[in-house]
Coordinates of C-alpha atoms in Angstrom, one line a residue:
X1 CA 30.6 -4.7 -19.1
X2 CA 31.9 -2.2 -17.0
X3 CA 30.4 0.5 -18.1
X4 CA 26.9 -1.4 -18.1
X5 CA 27.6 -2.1 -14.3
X6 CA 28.7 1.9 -13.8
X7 CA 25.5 2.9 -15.3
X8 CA 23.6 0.5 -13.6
X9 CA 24.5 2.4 -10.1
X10 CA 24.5 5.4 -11.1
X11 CA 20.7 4.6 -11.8
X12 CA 20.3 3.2 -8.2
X13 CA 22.2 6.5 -7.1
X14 CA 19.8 8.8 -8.6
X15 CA 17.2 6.5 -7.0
X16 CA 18.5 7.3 -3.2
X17 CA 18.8 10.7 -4.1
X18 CA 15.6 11.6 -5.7
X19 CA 13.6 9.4 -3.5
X20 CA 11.7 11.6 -0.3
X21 CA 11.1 9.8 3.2
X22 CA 7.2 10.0 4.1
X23 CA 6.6 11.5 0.2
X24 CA 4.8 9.3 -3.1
X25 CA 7.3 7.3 -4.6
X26 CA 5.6 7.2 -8.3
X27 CA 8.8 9.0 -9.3
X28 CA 11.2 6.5 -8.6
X29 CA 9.7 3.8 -8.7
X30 CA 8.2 4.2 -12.1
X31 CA 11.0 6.5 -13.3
X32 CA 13.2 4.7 -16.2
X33 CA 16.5 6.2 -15.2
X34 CA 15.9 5.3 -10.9
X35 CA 14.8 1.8 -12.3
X36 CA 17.6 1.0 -15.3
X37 CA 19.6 -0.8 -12.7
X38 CA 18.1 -3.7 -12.7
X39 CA 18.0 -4.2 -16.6
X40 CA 21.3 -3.3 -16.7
X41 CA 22.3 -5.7 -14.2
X42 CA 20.7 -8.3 -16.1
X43 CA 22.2 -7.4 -19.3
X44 CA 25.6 -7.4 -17.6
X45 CA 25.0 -10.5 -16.8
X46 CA 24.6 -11.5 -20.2
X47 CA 27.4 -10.4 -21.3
X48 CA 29.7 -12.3 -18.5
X49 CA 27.7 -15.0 -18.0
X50 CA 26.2 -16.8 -21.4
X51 CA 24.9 -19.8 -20.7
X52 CA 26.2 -21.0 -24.0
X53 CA 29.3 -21.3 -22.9
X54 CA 29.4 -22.8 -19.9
X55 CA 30.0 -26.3 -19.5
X56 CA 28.6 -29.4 -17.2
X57 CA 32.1 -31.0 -17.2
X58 CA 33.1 -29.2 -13.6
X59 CA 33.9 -31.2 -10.2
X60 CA 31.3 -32.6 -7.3
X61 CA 32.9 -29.8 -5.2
X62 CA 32.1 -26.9 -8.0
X63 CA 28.5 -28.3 -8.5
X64 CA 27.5 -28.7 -5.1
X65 CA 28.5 -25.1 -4.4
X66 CA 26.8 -23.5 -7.1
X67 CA 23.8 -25.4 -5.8
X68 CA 24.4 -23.9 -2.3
X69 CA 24.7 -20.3 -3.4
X70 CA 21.0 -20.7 -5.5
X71 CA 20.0 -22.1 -2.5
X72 CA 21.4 -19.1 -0.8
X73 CA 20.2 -16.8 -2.9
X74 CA 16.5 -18.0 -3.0
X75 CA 16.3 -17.5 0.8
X76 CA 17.6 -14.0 0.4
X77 CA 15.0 -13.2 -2.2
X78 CA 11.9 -14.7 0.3
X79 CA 13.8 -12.5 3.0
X80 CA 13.4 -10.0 1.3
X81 CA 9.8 -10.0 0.0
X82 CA 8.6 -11.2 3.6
X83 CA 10.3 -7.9 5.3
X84 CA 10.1 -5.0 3.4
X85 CA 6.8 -3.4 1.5
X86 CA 6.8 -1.1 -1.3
X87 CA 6.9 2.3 1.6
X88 CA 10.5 0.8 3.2
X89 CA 13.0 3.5 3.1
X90 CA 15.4 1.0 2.9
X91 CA 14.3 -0.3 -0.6
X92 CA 14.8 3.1 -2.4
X93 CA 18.4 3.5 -0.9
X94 CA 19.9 0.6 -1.8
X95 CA 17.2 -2.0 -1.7
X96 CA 16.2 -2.5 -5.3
X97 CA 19.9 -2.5 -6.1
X98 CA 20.4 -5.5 -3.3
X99 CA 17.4 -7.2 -4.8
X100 CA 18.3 -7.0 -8.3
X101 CA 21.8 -8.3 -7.9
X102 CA 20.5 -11.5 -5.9
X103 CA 18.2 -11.9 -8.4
X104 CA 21.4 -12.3 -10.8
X105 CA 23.3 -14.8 -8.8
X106 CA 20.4 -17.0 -8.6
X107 CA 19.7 -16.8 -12.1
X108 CA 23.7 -17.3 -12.7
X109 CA 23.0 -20.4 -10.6
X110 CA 20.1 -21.7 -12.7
X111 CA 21.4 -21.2 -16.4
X112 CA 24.7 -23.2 -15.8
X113 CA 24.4 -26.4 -16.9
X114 CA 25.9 -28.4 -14.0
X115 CA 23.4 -26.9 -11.3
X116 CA 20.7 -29.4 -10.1
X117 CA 18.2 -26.7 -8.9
X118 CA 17.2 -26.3 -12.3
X119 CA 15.1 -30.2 -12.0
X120 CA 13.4 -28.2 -9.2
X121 CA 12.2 -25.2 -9.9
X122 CA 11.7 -26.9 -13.5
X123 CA 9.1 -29.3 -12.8
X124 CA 5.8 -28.7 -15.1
X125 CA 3.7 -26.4 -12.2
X126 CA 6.4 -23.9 -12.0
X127 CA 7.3 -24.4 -16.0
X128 CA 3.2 -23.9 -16.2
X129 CA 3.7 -20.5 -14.5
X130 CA 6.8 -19.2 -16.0
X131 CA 5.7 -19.3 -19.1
X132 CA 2.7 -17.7 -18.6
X133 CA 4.2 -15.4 -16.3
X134 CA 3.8 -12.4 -18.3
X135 CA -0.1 -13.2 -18.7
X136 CA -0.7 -13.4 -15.2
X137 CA 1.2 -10.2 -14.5
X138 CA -1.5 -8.6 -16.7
X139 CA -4.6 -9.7 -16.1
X140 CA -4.0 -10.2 -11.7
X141 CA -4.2 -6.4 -11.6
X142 CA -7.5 -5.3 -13.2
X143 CA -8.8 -8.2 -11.8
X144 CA -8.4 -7.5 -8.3
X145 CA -9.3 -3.9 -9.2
X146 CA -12.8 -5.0 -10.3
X147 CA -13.3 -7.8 -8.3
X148 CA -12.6 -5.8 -4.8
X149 CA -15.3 -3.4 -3.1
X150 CA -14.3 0.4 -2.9
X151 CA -15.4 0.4 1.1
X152 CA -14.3 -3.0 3.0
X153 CA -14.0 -2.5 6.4
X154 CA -14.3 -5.9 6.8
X155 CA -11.0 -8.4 7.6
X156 CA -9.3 -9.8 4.4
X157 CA -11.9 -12.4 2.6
X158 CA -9.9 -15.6 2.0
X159 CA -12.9 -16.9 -0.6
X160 CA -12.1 -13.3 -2.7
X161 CA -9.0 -14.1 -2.5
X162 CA -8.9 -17.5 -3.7
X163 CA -11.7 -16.7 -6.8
X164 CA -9.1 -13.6 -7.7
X165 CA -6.3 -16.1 -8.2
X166 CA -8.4 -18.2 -10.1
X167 CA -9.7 -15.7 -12.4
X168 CA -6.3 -14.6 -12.6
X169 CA -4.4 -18.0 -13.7
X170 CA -7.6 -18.9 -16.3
X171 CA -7.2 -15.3 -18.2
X172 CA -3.2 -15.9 -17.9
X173 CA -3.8 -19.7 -19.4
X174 CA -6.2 -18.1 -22.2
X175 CA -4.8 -15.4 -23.2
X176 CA -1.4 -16.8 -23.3
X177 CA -2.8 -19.7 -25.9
X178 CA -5.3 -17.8 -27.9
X179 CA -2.9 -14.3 -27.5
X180 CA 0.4 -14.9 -26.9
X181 CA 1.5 -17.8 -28.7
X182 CA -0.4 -17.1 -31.8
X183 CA 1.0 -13.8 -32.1
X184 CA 4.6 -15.3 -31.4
X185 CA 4.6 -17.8 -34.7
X186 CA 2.5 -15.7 -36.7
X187 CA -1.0 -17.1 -36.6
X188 CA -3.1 -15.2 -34.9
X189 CA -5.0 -13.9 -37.6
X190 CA -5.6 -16.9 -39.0
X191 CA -6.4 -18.1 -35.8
X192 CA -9.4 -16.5 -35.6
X193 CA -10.5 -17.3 -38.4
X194 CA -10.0 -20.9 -37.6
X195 CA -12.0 -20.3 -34.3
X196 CA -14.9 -18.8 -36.2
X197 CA -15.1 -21.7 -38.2
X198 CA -14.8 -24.5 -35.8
X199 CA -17.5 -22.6 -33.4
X200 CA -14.5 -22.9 -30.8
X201 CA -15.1 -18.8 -30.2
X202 CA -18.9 -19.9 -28.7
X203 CA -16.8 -22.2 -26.2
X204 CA -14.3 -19.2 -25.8
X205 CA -17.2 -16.8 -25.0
X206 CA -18.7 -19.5 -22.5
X207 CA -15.3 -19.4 -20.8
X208 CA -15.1 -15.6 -20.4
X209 CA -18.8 -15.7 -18.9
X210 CA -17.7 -17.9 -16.5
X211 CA -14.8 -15.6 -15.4
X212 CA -17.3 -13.1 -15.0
X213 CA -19.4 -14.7 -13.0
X214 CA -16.4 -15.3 -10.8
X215 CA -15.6 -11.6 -10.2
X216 CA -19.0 -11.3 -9.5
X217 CA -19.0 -13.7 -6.8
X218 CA -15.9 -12.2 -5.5
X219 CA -17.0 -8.7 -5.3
X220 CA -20.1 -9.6 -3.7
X221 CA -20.8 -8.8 0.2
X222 CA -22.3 -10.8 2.2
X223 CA -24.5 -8.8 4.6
X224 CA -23.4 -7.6 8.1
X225 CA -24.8 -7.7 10.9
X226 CA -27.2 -4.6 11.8
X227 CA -24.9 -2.4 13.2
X228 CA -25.1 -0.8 16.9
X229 CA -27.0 2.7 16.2
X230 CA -24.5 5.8 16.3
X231 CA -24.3 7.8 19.3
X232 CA -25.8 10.9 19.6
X233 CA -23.9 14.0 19.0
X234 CA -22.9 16.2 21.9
X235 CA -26.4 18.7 22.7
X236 CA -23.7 21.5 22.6
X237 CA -23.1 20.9 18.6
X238 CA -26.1 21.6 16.5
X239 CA -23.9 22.2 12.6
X240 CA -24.7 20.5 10.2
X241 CA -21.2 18.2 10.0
X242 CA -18.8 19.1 6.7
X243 CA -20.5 17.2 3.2
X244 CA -17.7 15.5 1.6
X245 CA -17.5 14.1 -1.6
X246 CA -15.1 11.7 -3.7
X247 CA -11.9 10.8 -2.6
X248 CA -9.2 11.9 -5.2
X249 CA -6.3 10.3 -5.6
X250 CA -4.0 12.5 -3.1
X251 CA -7.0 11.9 -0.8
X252 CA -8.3 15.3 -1.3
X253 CA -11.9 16.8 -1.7
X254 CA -13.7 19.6 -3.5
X255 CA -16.0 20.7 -0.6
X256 CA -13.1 20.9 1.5
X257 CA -10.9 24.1 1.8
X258 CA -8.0 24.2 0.2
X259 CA -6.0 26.0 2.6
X260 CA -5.8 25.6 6.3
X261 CA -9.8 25.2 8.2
X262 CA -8.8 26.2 12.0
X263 CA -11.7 26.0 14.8
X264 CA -10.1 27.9 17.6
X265 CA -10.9 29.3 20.9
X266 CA -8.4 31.2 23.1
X267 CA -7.1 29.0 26.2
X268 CA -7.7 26.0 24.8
X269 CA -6.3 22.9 26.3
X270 CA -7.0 20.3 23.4
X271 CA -5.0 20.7 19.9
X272 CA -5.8 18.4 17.2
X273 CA -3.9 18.2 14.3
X274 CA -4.8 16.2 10.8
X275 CA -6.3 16.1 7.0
X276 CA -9.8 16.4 5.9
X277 CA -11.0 13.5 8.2
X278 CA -11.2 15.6 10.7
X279 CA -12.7 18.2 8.9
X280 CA -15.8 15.8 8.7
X281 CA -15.6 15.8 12.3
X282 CA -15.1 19.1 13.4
X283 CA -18.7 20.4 13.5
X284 CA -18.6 17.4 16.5
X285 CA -15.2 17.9 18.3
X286 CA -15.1 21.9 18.5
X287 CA -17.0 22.0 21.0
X288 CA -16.1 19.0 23.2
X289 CA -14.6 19.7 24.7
X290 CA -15.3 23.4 25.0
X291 CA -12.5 25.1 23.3
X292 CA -10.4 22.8 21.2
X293 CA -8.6 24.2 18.6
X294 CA -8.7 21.8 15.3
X295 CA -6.3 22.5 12.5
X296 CA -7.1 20.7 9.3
X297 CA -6.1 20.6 6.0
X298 CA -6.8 18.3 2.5
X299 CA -4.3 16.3 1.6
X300 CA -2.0 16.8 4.8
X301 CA 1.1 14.6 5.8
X302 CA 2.9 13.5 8.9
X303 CA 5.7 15.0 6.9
X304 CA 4.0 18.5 7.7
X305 CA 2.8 18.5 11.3
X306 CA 6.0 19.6 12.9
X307 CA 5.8 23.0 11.1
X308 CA 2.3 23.0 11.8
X309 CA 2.7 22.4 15.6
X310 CA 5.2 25.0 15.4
X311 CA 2.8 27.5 13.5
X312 CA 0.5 27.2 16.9
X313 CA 3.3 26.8 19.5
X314 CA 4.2 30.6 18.3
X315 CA 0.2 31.5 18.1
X316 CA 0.1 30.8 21.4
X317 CA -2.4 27.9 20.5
X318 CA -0.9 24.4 21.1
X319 CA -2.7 23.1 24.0
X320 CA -1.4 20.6 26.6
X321 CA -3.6 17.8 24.7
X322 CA -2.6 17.0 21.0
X323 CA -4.8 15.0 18.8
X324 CA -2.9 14.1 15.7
X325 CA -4.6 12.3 12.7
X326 CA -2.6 11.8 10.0
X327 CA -1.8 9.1 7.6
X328 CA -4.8 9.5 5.7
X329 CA -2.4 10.7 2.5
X330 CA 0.7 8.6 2.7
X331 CA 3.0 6.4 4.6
X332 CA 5.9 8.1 6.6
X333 CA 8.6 6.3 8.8
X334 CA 9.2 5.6 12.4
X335 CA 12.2 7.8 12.1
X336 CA 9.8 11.0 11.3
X337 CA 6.7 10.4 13.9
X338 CA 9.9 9.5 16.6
X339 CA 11.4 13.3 16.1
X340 CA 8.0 14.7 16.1
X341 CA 7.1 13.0 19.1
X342 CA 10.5 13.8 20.4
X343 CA 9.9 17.6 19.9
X344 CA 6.5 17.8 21.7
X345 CA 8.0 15.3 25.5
X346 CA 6.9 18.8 27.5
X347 CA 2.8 18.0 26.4
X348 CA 0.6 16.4 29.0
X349 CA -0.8 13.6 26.8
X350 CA -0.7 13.3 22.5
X351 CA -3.0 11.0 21.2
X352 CA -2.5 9.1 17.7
X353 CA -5.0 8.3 15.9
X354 CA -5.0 4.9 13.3
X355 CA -6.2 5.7 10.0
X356 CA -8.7 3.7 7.4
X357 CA -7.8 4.2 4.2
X358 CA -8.3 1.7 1.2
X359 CA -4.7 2.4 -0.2
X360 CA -1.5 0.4 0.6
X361 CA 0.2 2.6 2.8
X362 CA -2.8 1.7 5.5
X363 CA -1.4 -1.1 7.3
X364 CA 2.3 0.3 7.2
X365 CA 0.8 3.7 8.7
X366 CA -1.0 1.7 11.2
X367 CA 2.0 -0.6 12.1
X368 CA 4.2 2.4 12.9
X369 CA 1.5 4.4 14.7
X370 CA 0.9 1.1 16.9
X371 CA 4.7 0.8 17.5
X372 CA 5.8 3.8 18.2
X373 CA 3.2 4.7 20.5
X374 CA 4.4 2.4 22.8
X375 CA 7.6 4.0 23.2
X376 CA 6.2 7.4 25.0
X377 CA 4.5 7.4 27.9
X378 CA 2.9 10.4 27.0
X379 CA 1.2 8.8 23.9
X380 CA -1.8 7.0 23.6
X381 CA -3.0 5.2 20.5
X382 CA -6.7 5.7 19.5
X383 CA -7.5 2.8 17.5
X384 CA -9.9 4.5 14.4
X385 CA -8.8 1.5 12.5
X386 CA -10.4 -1.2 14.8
X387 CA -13.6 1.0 16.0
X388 CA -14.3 1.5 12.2
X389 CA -14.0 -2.3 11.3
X390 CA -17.6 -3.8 9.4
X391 CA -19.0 -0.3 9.9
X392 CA -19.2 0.4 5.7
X393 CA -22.5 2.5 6.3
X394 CA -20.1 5.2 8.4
X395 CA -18.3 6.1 5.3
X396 CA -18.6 7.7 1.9
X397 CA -18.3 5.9 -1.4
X398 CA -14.2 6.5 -0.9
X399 CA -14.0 4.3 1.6
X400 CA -12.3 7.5 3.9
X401 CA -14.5 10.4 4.0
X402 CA -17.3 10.2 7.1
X403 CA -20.7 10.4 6.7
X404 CA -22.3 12.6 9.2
X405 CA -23.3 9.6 11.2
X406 CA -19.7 8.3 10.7
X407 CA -18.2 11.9 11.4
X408 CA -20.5 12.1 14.8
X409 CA -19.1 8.5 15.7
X410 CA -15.3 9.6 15.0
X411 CA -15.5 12.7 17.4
X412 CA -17.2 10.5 20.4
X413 CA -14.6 7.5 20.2
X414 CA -12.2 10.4 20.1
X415 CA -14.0 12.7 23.0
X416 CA -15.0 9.4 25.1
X417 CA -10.5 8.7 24.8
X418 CA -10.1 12.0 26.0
X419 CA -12.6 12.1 29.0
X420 CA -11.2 8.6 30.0
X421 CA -7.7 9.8 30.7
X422 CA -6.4 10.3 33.9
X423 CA -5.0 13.6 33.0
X424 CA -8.3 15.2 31.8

């Protein structure tokens, strides 16, 4: 048992060391030997803990604290899931670990036979879900994948929500008695056949046109409101603005450069900083104001921007203005935009810009942008994120990459910012 434990952290060790603030954490998260703690817990568990022999013959004292540390442990666990999200620091060093061993005590708690949780969380709903718990951890994901439009810059639809979980639980309830259960006594085969027979499989077919008909309705749009026509751009900018094409999955694109795009002029007082978003909007923002210097590059992080500041501190090209838009590409932490703010307190004004991405890191980015901007007075937040909201026509397919009507838009919320600021 030991030696399961030992291995166990050592699994949650390699985790905290392999895992990379502000970086994709595919690796650890998927990786078998960062994620072998928790199965190893569980089988540890096992081992000291089998239900078989434990016995219901303890005292009132015993049973009512076993209770009391479920209890305990539940509240943890919803703790937990209500305060961190899959980009916390926190749940890469140490967190899963923490997780998976509350996980243990409560299910300690559960399997002994004296507990009285177990009449709780038994009752036939949460029976109903546990058993098909599997089949709804299938089918919820390709469900929402299908059922969700590519570009939503509207709020979170409540109705697509509810049809997803519905689709979701009527798969999970099909699949687990036509699928599942068949397979696990050895008549599925000759289920089929029995389905065939009966003309059940017409009624099964009716079912699964149903559930299509709910993911249609839940993908489906309702129409906006005509939006308010796009400013004009700037007399002084007559390019036509960067094309763009699909997003890939690192949030990079084949009509953008591969290596650094900088629009410069010499004496410049505005710096911006960011990915290929404001590529798209560069044709707009180099020349209003006259002279900004715009550094972009696909697939940048906020992980990179301090060297890159750096690279046009010692150019002799970071203004007293700096524009930074990133987040486009990944999450990073407080602790990381903090020190880069830290390192630029001697520049007149830095403005942040929120980011609309449809990936998960989004709101996280968004969160810490919003916070942390608050904490410098020589910060100002530009809200992309809310300017951008029911505007779909502004973007590509991607959802991220601007059209050059949504390019044109970007550069005047981020010129009109500029021009409003006392300092300018």
């Amino acid at each position: 048992m030991l030696y399961i434990l030992g291995c166990a952290f050592v699994s949650a060790i390699a985790m905290a060391v392999i895992y990379e603030p502000g970086t994709d954490p595919s690796r650890v998260y998927y990786g078998t030997d960062t994620r072998a703690s928790a199965i190893l817990i569980g089988a540890a568990l096992a081992v000291v803990w089998p239900s078989w022999r434990l016995s219901d013959n303890v005292s009132s004292s015993s049973r009512t604290m076993l209770d009391m540390t479920g209890v305990l442990g539940i509240v943890m666990l919803f703790i937990l899931i209500a305060q961190t999200n899959e980009y916390d620091d926190s749940l890469y060093r140490g967190g899963f670990l923490y997780l998976s061993l509350i996980t243990a005590v409560v299910i300690a708690v559960l399997v002994h036979p004296a507990n009285r949780l177990e009449r709780l969380l038994g009752c036939r709903p949460l029976s109903w879900i546990g058993k098909r718990s599997y089949s709804l951890y299938i089918w919820h994901y390709p469900i929402i994948i299908l059922s969700s439009p590519v570009v939503n810059t509207d709020d979170a639809s409540y109705m697509r929500m509810a049809l997803q979980v519905t689709a979701s639980f009527i798969m999970a309830g099909l699949s687990y008695k036509y699928i599942e259960e068949p397979i696990r006594r050895g008549t599925f085969w000759t289920g089929l056949q029995s389905l065939r027979r009966s003309g059940a499989g017409s009624q099964l077919g009716l079912v699964v046109i149903v559930i299509a008909i709910i993911l249609v309705l839940a993908s489906w749009k309702t129409d906006s409101p005509t939006p308010d026509p796009v400013p004009d751009a700037p007399a002084a900018v007559s390019r036509d603005p960067v094309q763009t094409e699909q997003l890939q999955c690192s949030c990079s694109d084949e009509n953008h450069p591969a290596e650094n795009t900088s629009h410069s002029a010499e004496g410049a007082e505005i710096t911006a900083i960011g990915d290929s978003v404001i590529l798209d909007a560069a044709p707009f923002l180099e020349k209003q104001p006259p002279g900004m210097i715009i550094d972009g590059k696909v697939g940048r992080q906020m992980s990179q921007a301090g060297d890159v500041l750096d690279g046009l501190r010692e150019q002799g090209k970071l203004g007293h203005k700096i524009i930074i838009e990133l987040g486009t590409n990944g999450v990073f932490n407080q602790s990381q935009l903090k020190s880069l703010l830290a390192s630029l307190q001697d520049s007149q004004q830095i403005y942040l810009i929120t980011t609309r991405v449809p990936r998960g890191w989004q709101n996280t980015v968004n969160d810490n942008l919003r916070e942390i901007a608050g904490e410098f007075q020589n910060v100002q937040l530009i809200d992309w994120y809310s300017a951008s909201e029911n505007r779909d026509d502004l973007f590509y397919g991607d959802g991220v990459h601007l059209k050059p009507e949504g390019a044109q838009y970007y550069a005047s919320l981020l010129i009109d910012a500029i021009k409003q600021d006392k300092t300018y």
